[in-house]
CSV table of C-alpha atoms (C1' of nucleotides) in Angstrom, one decimal:
chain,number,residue,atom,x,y,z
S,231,UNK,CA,-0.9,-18.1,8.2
S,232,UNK,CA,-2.3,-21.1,6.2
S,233,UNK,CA,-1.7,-25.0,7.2
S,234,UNK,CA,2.0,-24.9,5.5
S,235,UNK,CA,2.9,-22.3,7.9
S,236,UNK,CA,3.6,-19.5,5.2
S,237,UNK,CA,2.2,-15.9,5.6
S,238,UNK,CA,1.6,-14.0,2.3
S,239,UNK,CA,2.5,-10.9,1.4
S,240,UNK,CA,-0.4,-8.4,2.5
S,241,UNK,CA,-0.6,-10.7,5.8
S,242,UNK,CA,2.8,-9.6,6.9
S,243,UNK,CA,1.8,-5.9,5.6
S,244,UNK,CA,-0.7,-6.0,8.0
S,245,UNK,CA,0.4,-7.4,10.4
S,246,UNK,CA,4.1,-5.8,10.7
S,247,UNK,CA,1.8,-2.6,10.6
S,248,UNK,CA,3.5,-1.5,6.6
S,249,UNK,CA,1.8,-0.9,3.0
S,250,UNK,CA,2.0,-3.6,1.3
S,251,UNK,CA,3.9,-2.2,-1.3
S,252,UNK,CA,6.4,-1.5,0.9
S,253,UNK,CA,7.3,-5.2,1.8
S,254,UNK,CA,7.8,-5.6,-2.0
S,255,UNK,CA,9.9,-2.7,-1.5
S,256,UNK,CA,12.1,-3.9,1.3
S,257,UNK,CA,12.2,-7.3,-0.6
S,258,UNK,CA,13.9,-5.5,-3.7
S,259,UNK,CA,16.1,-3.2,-1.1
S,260,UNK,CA,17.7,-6.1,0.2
S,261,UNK,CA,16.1,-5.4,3.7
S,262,UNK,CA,13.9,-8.7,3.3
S,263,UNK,CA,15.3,-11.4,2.1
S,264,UNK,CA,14.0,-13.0,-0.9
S,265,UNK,CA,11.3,-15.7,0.6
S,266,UNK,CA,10.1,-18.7,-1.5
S,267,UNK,CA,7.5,-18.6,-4.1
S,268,UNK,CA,4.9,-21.0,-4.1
S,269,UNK,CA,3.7,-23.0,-7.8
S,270,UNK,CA,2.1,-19.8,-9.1
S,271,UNK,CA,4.4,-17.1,-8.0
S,272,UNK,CA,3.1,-16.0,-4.7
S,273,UNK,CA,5.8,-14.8,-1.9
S,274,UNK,CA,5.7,-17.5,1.1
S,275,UNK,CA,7.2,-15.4,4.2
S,276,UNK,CA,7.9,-16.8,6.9
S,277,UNK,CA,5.9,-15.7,10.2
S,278,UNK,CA,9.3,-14.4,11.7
S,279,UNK,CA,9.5,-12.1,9.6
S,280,UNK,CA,6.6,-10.1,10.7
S,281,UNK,CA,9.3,-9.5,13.8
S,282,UNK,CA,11.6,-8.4,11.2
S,283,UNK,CA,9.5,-5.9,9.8
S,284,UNK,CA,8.7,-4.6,12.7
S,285,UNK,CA,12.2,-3.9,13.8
S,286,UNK,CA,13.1,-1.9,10.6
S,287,UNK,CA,9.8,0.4,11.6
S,288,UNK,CA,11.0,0.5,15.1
S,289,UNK,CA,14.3,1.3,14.3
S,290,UNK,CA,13.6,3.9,11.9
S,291,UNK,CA,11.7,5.7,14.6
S,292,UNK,CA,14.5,6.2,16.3
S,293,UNK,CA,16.3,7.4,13.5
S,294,UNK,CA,18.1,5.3,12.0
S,295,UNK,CA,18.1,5.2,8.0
S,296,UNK,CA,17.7,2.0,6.0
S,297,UNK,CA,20.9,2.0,5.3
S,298,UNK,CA,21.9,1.8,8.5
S,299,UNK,CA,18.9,-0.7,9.6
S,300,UNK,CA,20.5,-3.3,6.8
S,301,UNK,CA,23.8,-3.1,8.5
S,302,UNK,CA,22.5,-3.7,11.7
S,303,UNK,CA,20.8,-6.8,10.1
S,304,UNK,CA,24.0,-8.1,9.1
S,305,UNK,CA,25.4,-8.0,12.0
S,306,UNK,CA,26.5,-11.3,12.3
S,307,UNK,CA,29.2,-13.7,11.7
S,308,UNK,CA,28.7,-14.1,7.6
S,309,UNK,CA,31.1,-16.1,5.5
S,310,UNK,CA,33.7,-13.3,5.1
S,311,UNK,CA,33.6,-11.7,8.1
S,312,UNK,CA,35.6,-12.2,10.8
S,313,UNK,CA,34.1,-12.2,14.5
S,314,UNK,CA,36.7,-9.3,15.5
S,315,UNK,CA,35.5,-7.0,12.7
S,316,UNK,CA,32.1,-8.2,13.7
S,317,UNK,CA,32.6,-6.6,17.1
S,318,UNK,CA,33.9,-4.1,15.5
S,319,UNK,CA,31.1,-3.1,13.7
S,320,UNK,CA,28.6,-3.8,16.4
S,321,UNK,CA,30.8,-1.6,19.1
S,322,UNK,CA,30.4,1.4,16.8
S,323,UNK,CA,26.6,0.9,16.5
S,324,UNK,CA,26.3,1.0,20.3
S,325,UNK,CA,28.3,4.1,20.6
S,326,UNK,CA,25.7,5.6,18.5
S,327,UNK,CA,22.9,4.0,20.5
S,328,UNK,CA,24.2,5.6,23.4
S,329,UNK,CA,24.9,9.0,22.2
S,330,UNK,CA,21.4,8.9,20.8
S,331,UNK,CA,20.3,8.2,24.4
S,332,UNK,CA,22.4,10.8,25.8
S,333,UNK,CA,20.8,13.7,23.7
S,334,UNK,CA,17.1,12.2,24.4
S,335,UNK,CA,17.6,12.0,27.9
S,336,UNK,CA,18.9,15.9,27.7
S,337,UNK,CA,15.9,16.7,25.7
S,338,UNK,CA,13.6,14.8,28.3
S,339,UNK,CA,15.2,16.9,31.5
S,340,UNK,CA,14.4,19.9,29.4
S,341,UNK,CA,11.0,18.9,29.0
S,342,UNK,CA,10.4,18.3,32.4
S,343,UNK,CA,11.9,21.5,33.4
S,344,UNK,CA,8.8,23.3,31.5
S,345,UNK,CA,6.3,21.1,32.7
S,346,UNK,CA,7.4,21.0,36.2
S,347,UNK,CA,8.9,24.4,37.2
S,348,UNK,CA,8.0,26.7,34.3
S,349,UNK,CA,4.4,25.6,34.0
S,350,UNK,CA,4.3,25.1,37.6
S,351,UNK,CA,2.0,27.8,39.0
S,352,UNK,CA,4.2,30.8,38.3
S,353,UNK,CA,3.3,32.7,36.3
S,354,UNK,CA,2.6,32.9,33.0
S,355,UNK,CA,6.0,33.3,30.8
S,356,UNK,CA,7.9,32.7,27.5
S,357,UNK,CA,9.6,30.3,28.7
S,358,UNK,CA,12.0,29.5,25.6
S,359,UNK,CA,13.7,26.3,27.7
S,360,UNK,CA,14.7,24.4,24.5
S,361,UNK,CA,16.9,26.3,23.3
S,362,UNK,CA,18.7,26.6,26.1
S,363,UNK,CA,19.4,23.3,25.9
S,364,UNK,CA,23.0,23.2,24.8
S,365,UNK,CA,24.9,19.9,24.8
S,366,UNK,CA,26.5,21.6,21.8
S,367,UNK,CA,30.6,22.3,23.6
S,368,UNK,CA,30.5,25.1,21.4
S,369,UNK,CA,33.2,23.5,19.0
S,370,UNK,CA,34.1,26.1,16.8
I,276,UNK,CA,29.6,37.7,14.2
I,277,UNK,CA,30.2,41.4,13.5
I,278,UNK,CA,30.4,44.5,15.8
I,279,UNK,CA,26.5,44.5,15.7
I,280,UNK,CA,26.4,41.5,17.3
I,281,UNK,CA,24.5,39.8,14.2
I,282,UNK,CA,25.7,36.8,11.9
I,283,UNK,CA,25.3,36.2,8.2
I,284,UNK,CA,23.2,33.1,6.7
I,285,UNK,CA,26.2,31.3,5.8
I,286,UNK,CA,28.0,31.5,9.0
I,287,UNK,CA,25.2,30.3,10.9
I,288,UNK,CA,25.3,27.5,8.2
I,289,UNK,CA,28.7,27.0,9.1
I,290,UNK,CA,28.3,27.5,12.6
I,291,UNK,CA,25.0,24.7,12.5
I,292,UNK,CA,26.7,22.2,10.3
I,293,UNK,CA,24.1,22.8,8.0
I,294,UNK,CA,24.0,23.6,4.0
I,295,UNK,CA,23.8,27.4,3.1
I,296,UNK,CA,20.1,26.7,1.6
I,297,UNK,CA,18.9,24.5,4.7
I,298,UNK,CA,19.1,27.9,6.7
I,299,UNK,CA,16.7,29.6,4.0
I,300,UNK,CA,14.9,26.5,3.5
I,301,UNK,CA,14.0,26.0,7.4
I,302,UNK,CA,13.6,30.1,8.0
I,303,UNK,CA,10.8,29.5,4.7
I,304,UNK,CA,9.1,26.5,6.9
I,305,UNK,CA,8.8,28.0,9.8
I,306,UNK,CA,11.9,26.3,11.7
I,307,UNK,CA,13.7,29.4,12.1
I,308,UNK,CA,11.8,32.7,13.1
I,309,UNK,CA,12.1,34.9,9.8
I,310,UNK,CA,15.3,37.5,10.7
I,311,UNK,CA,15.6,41.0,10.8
I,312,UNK,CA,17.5,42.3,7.4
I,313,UNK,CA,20.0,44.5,6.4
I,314,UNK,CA,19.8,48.4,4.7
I,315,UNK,CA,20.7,46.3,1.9
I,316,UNK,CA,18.3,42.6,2.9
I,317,UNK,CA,21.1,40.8,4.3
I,318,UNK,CA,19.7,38.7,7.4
I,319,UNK,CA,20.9,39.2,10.7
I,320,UNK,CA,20.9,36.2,12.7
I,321,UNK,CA,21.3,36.6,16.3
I,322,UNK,CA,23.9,34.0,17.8
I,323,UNK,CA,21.6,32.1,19.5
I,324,UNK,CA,20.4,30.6,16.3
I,325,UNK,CA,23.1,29.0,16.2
I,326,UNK,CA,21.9,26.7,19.0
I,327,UNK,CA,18.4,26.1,17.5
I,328,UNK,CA,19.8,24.8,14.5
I,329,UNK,CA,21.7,22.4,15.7
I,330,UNK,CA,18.9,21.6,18.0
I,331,UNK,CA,17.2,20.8,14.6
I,332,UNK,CA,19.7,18.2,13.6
I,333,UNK,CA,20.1,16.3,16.6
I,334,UNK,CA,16.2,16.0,16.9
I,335,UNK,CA,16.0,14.8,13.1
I,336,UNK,CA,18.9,11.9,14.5
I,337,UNK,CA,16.4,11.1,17.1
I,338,UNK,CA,13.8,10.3,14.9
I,339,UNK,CA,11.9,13.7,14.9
I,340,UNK,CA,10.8,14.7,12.1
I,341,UNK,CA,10.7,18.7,11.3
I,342,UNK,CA,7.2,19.1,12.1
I,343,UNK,CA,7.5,17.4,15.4
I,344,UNK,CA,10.7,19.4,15.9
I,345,UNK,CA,8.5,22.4,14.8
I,346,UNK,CA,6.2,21.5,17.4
I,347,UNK,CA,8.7,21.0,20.2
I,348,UNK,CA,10.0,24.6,19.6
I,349,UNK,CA,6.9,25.9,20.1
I,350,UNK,CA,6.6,24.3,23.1
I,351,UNK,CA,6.1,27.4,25.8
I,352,UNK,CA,3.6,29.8,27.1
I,353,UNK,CA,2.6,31.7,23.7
I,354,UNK,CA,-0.3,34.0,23.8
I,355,UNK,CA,-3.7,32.1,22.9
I,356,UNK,CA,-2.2,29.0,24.8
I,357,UNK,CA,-3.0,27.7,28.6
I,358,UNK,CA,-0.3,26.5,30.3
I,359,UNK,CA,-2.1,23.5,31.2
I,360,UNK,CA,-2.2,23.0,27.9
I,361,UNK,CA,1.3,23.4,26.8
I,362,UNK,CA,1.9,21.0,30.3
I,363,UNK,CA,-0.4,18.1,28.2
I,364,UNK,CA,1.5,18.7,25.3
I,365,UNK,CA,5.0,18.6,27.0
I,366,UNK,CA,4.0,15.4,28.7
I,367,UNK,CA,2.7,13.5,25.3
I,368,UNK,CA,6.5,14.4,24.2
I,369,UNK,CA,8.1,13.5,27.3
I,370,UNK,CA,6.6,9.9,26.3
I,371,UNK,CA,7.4,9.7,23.2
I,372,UNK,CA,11.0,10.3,24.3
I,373,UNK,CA,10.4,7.5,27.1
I,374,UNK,CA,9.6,5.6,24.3
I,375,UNK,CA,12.6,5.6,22.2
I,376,UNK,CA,14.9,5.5,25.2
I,377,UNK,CA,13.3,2.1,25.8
I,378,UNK,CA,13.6,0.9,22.0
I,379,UNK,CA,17.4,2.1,22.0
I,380,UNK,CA,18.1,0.0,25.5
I,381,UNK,CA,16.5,-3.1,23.8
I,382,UNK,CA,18.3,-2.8,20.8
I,383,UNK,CA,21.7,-1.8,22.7
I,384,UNK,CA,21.2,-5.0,25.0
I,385,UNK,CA,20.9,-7.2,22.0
I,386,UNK,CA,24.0,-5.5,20.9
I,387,UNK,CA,25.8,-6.3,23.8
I,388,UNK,CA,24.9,-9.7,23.6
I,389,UNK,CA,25.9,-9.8,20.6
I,390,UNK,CA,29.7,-8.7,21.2
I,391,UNK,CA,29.6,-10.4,24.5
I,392,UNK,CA,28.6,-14.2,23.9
I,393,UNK,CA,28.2,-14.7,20.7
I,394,UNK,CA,31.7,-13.0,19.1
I,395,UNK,CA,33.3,-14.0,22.4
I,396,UNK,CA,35.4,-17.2,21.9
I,397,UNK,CA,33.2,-19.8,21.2
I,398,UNK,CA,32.7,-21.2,17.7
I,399,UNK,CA,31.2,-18.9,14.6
I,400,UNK,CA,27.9,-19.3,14.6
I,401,UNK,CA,25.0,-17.5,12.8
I,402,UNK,CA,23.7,-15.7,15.8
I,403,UNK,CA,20.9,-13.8,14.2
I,404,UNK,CA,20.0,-12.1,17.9
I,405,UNK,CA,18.5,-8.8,16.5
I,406,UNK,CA,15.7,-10.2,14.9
I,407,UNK,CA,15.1,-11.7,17.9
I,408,UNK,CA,14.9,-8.6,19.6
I,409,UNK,CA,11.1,-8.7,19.6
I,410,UNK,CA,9.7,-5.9,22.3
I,411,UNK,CA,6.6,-6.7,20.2
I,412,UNK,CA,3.8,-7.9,22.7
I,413,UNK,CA,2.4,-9.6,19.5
I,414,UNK,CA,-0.9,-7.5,19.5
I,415,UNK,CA,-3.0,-9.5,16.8
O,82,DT,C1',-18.0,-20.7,-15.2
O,83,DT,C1',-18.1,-16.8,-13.5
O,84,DA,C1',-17.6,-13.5,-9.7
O,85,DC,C1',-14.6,-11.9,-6.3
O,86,DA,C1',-10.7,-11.5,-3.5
O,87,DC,C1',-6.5,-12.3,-3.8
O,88,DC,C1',-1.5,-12.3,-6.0
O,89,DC,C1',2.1,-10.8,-9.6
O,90,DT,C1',5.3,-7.3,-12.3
O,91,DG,C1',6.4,-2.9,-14.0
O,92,DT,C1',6.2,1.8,-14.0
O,93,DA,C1',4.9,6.1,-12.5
O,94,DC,C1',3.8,9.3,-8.8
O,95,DT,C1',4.4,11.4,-4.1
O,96,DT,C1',6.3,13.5,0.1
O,97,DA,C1',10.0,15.1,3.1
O,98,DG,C1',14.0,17.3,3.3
O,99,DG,C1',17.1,19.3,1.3
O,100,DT,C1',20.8,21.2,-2.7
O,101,DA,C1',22.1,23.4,-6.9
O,102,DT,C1',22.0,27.0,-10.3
O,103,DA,C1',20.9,31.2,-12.6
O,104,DG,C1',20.8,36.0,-12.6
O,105,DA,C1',21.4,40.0,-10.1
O,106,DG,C1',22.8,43.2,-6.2
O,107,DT,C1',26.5,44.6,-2.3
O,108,DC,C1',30.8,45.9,-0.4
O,109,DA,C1',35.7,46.2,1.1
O,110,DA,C1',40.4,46.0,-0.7
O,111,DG,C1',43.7,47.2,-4.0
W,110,DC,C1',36.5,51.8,-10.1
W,111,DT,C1',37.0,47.3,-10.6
W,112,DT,C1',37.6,42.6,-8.8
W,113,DG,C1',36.4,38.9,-5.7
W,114,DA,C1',33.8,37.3,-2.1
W,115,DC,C1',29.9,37.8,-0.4
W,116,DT,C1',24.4,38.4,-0.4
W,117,DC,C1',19.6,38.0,-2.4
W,118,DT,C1',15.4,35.6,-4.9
W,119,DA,C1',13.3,32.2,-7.8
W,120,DT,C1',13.3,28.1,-9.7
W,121,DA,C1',14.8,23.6,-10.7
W,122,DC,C1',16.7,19.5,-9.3
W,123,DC,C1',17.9,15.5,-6.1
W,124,DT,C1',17.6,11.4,-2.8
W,125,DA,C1',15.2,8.5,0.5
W,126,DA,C1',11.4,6.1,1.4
W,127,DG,C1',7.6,4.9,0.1
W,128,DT,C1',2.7,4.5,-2.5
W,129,DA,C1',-0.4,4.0,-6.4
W,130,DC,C1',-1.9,2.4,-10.5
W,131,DA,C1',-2.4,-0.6,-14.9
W,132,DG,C1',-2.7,-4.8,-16.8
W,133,DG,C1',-2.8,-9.5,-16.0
W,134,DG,C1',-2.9,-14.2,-13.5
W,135,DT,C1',-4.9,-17.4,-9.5
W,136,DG,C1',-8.1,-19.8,-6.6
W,137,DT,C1',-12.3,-20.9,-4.6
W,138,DA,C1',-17.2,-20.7,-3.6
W,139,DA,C1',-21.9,-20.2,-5.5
DNA sequence: TTACACCCTGTACTTAGGTATAGAGTCAAG
DNA sequence: CTTGACTCTATACCTAAGTACAGGGTGTAA
């Protein structure tokens, strides 16, 4: 960050933990917002949005597509959107948050199982736990 | 399922959710063990496939990608594998699912937030509370 | 005033994870 | 004994999400 307060472009690459071609390519993706230029054309971000940049990674690691990751960014009262349909929208995204939480903590108990009982000090077996795990309701 | 007890690729498609080709494409990665076939080289899924392909797409929504999801099957007592082995291996995935859990409760609580006070009945505002959603420990 | 480390745009390439299509065989029902 | 709904392989194509140049400008320190 320089005296104006402005980090450039391979400075928030680094430091939001991204290829710097890939802040150019959230930029034109609409995930970034278009930051000032200074005199000669050089991208002026703004040091917050190292946090933002490291919410889209975050977010993606738990699976969620960019897509998605731009409409939880706009999650907010806009010009055109109302705060009910706001709520809407943001009600939905927890109901997936929480189903997503739902399946890891199933996958987890699974994953302990294994450790805990099946490579306790039994002995040695096949053990296929996994795909026993069936939160599936067999819907058919 | 027939009388043999077997199913055909595209009704453990159907059954999975999954595209007719995503069953030959995964049984050509390694995702799906390679089936016994047919006189005439139809496969014969077992119904319990059924199961690991849907385990597949729910661990992709998590954030898995098909290697790791490769790596979680394989997760159990195979010959030329310790268990204490497969324990340290369990354990770096039960982790990484402590992880996300944590991310997703961040990210719901900002959500919450967000429907709670900001869309409540106060004034519109801006309320840009993901992007302050910063779990980030600012490691420099 | 030039060397070097930056920055820019535009375009092309890559990888993961599928999907579609062509061309050919199988099999049960009419 | 043919028609229609399946199956197979091989190959080509597609989208998402980057990543890598090429060709050129900028800025500062020696």
């Amino acid at each position: 960050m320089n005296k104006t307060g402005h980090i450039s472009t391979s400075e928030l690459a680094k430091r939001g933990g991204v290829n710097l071609q890939t802040i150019r390519y959230y930029e034109r993706t609409g995930l970034l917002p278009k930051p000032p230029r200074s005199g000669s054309g050089y991208r002026q971000f703004s040091p917050e949005s190292v946090r933002r940049v490291r919410f889209i990674k975050r977010a993606q690691e738990l699976g969620f597509s960019l897509k998605e990751i731009k409409e939880l960014l706009a999650l907010r009262i806009a010009p055109g959107s109302t705060r009910a349909e706001v709520r809407k929208r943001a009600e939905s995204k927890i109901q997936d948050i929480d189903g997503k939480v739902e399946h890891l903590r199933a996958m987890k108990k699974a994953l302990v199982q294994l450790t805990d009982s099946c490579c306790g000090n039994g002995p040695a077996s096949n053990c296929p736990i996994l795909e026993s795990l069936s939160l599936d309701k067999e819907r058919k």
